[in-house]
PDB file of C-alpha atoms in Angstrom:
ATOM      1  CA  UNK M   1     122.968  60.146 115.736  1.00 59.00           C
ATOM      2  CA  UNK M   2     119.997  61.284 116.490  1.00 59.00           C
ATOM      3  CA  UNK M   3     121.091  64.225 119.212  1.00 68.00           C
ATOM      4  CA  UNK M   4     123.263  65.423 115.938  1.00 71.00           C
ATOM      5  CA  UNK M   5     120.676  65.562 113.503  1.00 73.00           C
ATOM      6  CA  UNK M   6     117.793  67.420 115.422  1.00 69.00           C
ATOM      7  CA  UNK M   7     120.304  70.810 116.064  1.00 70.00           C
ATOM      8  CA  UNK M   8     121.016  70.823 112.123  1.00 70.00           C
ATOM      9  CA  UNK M   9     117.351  70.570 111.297  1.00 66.00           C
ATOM     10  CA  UNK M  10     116.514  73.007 113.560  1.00 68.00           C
ATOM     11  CA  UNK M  11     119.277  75.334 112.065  1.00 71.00           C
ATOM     12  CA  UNK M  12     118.147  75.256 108.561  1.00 69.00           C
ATOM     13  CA  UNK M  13     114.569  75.640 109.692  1.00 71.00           C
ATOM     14  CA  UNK M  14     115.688  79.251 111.058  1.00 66.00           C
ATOM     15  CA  UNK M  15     118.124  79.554 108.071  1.00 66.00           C
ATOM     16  CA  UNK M  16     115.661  78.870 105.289  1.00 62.00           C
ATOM     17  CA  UNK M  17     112.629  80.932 107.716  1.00 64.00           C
ATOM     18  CA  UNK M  18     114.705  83.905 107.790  1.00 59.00           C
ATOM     19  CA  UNK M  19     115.786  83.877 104.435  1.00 58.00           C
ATOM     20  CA  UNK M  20     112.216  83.706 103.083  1.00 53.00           C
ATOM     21  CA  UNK M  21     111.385  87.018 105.185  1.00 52.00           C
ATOM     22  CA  UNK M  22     114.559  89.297 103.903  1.00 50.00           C
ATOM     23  CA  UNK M  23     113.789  88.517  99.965  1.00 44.00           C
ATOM     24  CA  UNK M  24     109.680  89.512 100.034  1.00 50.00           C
ATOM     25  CA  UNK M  25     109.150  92.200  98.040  1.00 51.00           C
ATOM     26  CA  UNK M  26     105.303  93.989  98.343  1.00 54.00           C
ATOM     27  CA  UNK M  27     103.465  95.140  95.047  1.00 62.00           C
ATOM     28  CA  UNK M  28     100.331  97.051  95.852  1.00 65.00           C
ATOM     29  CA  UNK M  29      97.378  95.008  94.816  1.00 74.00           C
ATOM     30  CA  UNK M  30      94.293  95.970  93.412  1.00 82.00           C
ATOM     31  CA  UNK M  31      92.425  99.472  93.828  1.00 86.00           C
ATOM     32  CA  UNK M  32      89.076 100.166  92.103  1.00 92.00           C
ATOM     33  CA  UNK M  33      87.184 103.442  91.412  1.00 94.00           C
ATOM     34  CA  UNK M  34      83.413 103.198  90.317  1.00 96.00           C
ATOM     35  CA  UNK M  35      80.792 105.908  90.282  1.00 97.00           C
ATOM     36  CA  UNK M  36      78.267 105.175  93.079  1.00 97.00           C
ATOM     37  CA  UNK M  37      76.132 108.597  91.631  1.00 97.00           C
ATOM     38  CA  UNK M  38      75.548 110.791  89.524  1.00 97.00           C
ATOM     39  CA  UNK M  39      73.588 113.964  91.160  1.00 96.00           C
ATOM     40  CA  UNK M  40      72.621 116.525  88.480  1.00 95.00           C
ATOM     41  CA  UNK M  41      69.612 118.700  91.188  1.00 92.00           C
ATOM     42  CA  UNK M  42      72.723 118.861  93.962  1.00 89.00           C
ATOM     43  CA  UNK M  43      74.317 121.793  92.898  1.00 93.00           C
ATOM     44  CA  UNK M  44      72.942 124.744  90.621  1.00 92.00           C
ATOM     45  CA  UNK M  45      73.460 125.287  86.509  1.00 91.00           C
ATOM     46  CA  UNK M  46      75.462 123.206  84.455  1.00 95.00           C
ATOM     47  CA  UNK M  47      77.206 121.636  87.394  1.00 96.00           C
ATOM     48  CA  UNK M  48      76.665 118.231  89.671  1.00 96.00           C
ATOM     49  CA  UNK M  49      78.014 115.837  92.284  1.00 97.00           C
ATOM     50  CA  UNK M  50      79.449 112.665  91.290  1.00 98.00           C
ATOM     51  CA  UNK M  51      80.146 110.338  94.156  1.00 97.00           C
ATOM     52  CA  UNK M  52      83.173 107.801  93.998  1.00 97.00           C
ATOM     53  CA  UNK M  53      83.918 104.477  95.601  1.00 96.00           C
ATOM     54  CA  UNK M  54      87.266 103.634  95.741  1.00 95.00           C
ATOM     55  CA  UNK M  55      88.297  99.836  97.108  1.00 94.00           C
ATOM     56  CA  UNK M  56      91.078  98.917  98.665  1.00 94.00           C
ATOM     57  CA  UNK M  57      91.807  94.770  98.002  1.00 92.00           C
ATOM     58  CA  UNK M  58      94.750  95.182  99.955  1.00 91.00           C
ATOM     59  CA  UNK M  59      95.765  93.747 103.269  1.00 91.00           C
ATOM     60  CA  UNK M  60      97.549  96.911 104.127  1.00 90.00           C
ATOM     61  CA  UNK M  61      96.133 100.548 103.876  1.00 91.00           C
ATOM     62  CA  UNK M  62      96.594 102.617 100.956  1.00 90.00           C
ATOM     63  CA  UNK M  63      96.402 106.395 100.029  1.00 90.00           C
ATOM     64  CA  UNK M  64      97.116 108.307  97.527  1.00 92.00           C
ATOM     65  CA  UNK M  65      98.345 111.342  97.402  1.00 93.00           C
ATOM     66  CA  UNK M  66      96.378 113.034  94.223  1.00 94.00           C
ATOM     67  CA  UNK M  67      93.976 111.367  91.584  1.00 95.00           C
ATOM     68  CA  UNK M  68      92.138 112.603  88.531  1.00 97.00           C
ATOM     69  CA  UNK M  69      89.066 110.587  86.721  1.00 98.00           C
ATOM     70  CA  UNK M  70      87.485 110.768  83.615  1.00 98.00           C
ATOM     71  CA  UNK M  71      83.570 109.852  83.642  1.00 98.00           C
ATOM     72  CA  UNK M  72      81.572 109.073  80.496  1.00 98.00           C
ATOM     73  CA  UNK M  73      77.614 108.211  80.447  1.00 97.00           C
ATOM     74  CA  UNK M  74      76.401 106.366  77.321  1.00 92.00           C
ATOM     75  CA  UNK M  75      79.463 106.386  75.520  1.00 93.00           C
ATOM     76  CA  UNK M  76      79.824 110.187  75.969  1.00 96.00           C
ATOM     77  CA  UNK M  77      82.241 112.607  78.146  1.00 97.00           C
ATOM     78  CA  UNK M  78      80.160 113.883  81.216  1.00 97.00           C
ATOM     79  CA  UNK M  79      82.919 115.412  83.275  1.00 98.00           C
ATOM     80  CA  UNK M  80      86.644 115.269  84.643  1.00 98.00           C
ATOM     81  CA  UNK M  81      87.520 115.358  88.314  1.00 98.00           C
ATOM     82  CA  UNK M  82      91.097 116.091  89.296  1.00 96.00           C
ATOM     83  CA  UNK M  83      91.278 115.834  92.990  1.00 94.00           C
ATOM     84  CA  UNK M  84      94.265 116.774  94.529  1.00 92.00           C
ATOM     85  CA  UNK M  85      92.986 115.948  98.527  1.00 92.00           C
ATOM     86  CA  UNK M  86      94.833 112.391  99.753  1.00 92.00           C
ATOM     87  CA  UNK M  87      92.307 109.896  99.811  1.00 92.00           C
ATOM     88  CA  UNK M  88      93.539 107.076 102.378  1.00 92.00           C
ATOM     89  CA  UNK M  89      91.622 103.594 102.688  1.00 93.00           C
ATOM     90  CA  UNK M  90      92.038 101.245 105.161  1.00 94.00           C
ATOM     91  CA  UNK M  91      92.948  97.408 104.318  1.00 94.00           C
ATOM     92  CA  UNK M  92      90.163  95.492 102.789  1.00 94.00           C
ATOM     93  CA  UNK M  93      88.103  98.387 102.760  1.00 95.00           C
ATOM     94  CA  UNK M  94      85.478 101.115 101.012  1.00 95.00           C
ATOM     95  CA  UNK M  95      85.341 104.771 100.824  1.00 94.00           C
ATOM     96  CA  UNK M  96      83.166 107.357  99.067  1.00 95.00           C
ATOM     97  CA  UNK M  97      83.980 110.699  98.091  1.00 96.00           C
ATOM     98  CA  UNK M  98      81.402 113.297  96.558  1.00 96.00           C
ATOM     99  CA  UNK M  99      83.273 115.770  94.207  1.00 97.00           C
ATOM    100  CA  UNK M 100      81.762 118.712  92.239  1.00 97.00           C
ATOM    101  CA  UNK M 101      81.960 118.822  88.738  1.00 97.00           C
ATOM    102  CA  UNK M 102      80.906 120.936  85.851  1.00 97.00           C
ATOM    103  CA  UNK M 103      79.290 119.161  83.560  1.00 97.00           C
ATOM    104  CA  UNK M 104      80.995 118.459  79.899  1.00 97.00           C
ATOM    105  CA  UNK M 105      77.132 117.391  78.312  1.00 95.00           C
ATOM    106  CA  UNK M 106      74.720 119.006  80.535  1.00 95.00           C
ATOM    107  CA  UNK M 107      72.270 118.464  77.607  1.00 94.00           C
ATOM    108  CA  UNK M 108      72.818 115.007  77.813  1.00 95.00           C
ATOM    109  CA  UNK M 109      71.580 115.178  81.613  1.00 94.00           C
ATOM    110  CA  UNK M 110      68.503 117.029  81.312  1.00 92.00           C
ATOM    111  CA  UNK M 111      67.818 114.777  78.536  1.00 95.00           C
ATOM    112  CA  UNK M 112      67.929 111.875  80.274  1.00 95.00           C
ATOM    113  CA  UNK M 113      66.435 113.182  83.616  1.00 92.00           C
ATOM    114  CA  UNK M 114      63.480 114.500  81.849  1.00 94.00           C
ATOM    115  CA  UNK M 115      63.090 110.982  80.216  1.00 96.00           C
ATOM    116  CA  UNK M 116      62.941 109.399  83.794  1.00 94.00           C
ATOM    117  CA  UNK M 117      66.323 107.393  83.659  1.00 94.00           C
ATOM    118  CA  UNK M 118      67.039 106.191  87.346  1.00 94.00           C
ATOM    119  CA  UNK M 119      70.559 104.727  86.198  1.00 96.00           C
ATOM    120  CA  UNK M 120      72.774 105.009  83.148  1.00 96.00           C
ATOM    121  CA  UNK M 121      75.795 102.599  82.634  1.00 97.00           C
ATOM    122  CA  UNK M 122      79.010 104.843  82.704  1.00 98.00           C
ATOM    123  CA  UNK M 123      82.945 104.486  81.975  1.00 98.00           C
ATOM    124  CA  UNK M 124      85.509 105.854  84.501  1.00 98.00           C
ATOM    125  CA  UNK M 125      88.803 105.821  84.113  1.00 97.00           C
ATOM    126  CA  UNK M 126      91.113 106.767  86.510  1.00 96.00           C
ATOM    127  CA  UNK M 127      94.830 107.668  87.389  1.00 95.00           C
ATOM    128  CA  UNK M 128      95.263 107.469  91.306  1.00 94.00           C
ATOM    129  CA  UNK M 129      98.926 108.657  92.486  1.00 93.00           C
ATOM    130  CA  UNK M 130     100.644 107.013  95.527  1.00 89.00           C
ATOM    131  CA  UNK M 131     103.998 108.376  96.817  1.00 81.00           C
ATOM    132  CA  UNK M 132     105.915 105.504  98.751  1.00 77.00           C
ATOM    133  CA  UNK M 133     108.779 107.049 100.268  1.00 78.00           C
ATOM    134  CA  UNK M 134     110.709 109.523  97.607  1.00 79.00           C
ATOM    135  CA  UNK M 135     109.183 107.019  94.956  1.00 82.00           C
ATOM    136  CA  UNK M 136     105.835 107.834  92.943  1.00 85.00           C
ATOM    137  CA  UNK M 137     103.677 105.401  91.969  1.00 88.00           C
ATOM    138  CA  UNK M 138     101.103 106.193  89.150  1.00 90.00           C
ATOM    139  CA  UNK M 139      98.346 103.431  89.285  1.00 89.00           C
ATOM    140  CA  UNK M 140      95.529 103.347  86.602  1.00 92.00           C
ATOM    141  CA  UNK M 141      92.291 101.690  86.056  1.00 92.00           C
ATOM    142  CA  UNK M 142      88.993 101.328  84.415  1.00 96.00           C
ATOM    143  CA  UNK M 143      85.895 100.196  85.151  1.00 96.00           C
ATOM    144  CA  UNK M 144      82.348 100.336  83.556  1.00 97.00           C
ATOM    145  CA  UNK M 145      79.189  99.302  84.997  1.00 97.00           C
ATOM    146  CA  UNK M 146      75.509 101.049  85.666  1.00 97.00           C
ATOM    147  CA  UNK M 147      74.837 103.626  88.150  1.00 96.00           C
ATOM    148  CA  UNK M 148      72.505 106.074  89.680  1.00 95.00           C
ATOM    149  CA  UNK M 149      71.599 109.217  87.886  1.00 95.00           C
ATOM    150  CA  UNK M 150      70.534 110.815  91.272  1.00 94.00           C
ATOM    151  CA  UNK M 151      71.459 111.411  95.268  1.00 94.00           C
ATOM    152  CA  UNK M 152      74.146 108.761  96.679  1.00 92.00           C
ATOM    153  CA  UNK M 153      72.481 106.283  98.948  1.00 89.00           C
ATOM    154  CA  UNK M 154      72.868 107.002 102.509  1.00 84.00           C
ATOM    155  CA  UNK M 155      75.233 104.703 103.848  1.00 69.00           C
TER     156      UNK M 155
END
């Protein structure tokens, strides 16, 4: 009885293991943008660097293909970035990019640098575009938090 019983458990093991493996699907997890720094001295005029962080929660590496961000200080529009370079992260990961902008305020800026503000809390919002074979994958997101109004950190 028992010689007949250990094949057939040992058959539906593989049956049910293999099953489980054909049916996954994968949904790309979570990917966050944040503004590391805001550098109004780096570049000349009305015009700065604003360095991004992107994170990649994932357990597989992402990129993305194009992305384009909308940054607000203190409630107001500061500047728009529309990157069109790939940005690829590996799994479980962090990246910064440095992108120059013109500024949408620059009043605002000079404002607050000549007050002596170290950090402002901002808004970004961002659309980050991911081609996965002939499919396109928009993904958006938003996040809010302080940062510095000044060079990035060295890393």
């Amino acid at each position: 009885m028992l010689s007949r019983l250990l094949p057939a458990c040992l058959l539906l093991s593989l049956g049910l293991m293999l099953a489980g493996c054909q049916s996954r699907t994968y949904e790309l997890g979570e990917i966050t943008a944040s503004v590391e720094a805001i550098d109004p001295d780096a570049l000349p005029g009305d015009r700065a660097v604003i360095t991004l962080r992107f994170i990649n929660d994932n357990i597989v590496p992402v990129s993305f293909i194009e992305s384009k961000h909308k940054v607000q200080i203190n409630g107001v529009n500061l500047a728009e970035i529309d990157n069109p370079e790939p940005v690829g992260l590996a799994p479980l990961s962090t990246t910064t990019r440095a992108y120059p902008v013109v500024l949408l305020n620059p009043a605002l800026v000079r404002q607050l640098v000549a007050q002596g503000q170290t950090e402002v809390s901002y808004k970004l919002d961002s659309v980050m575009l991911r081609q996965r074979n002939e499919v396109r994958e928009r993904k958006k997101g938003e996040t809010s938090g302080r940062t510095i109004l000044g060079p990035a950190p060295k890393e």
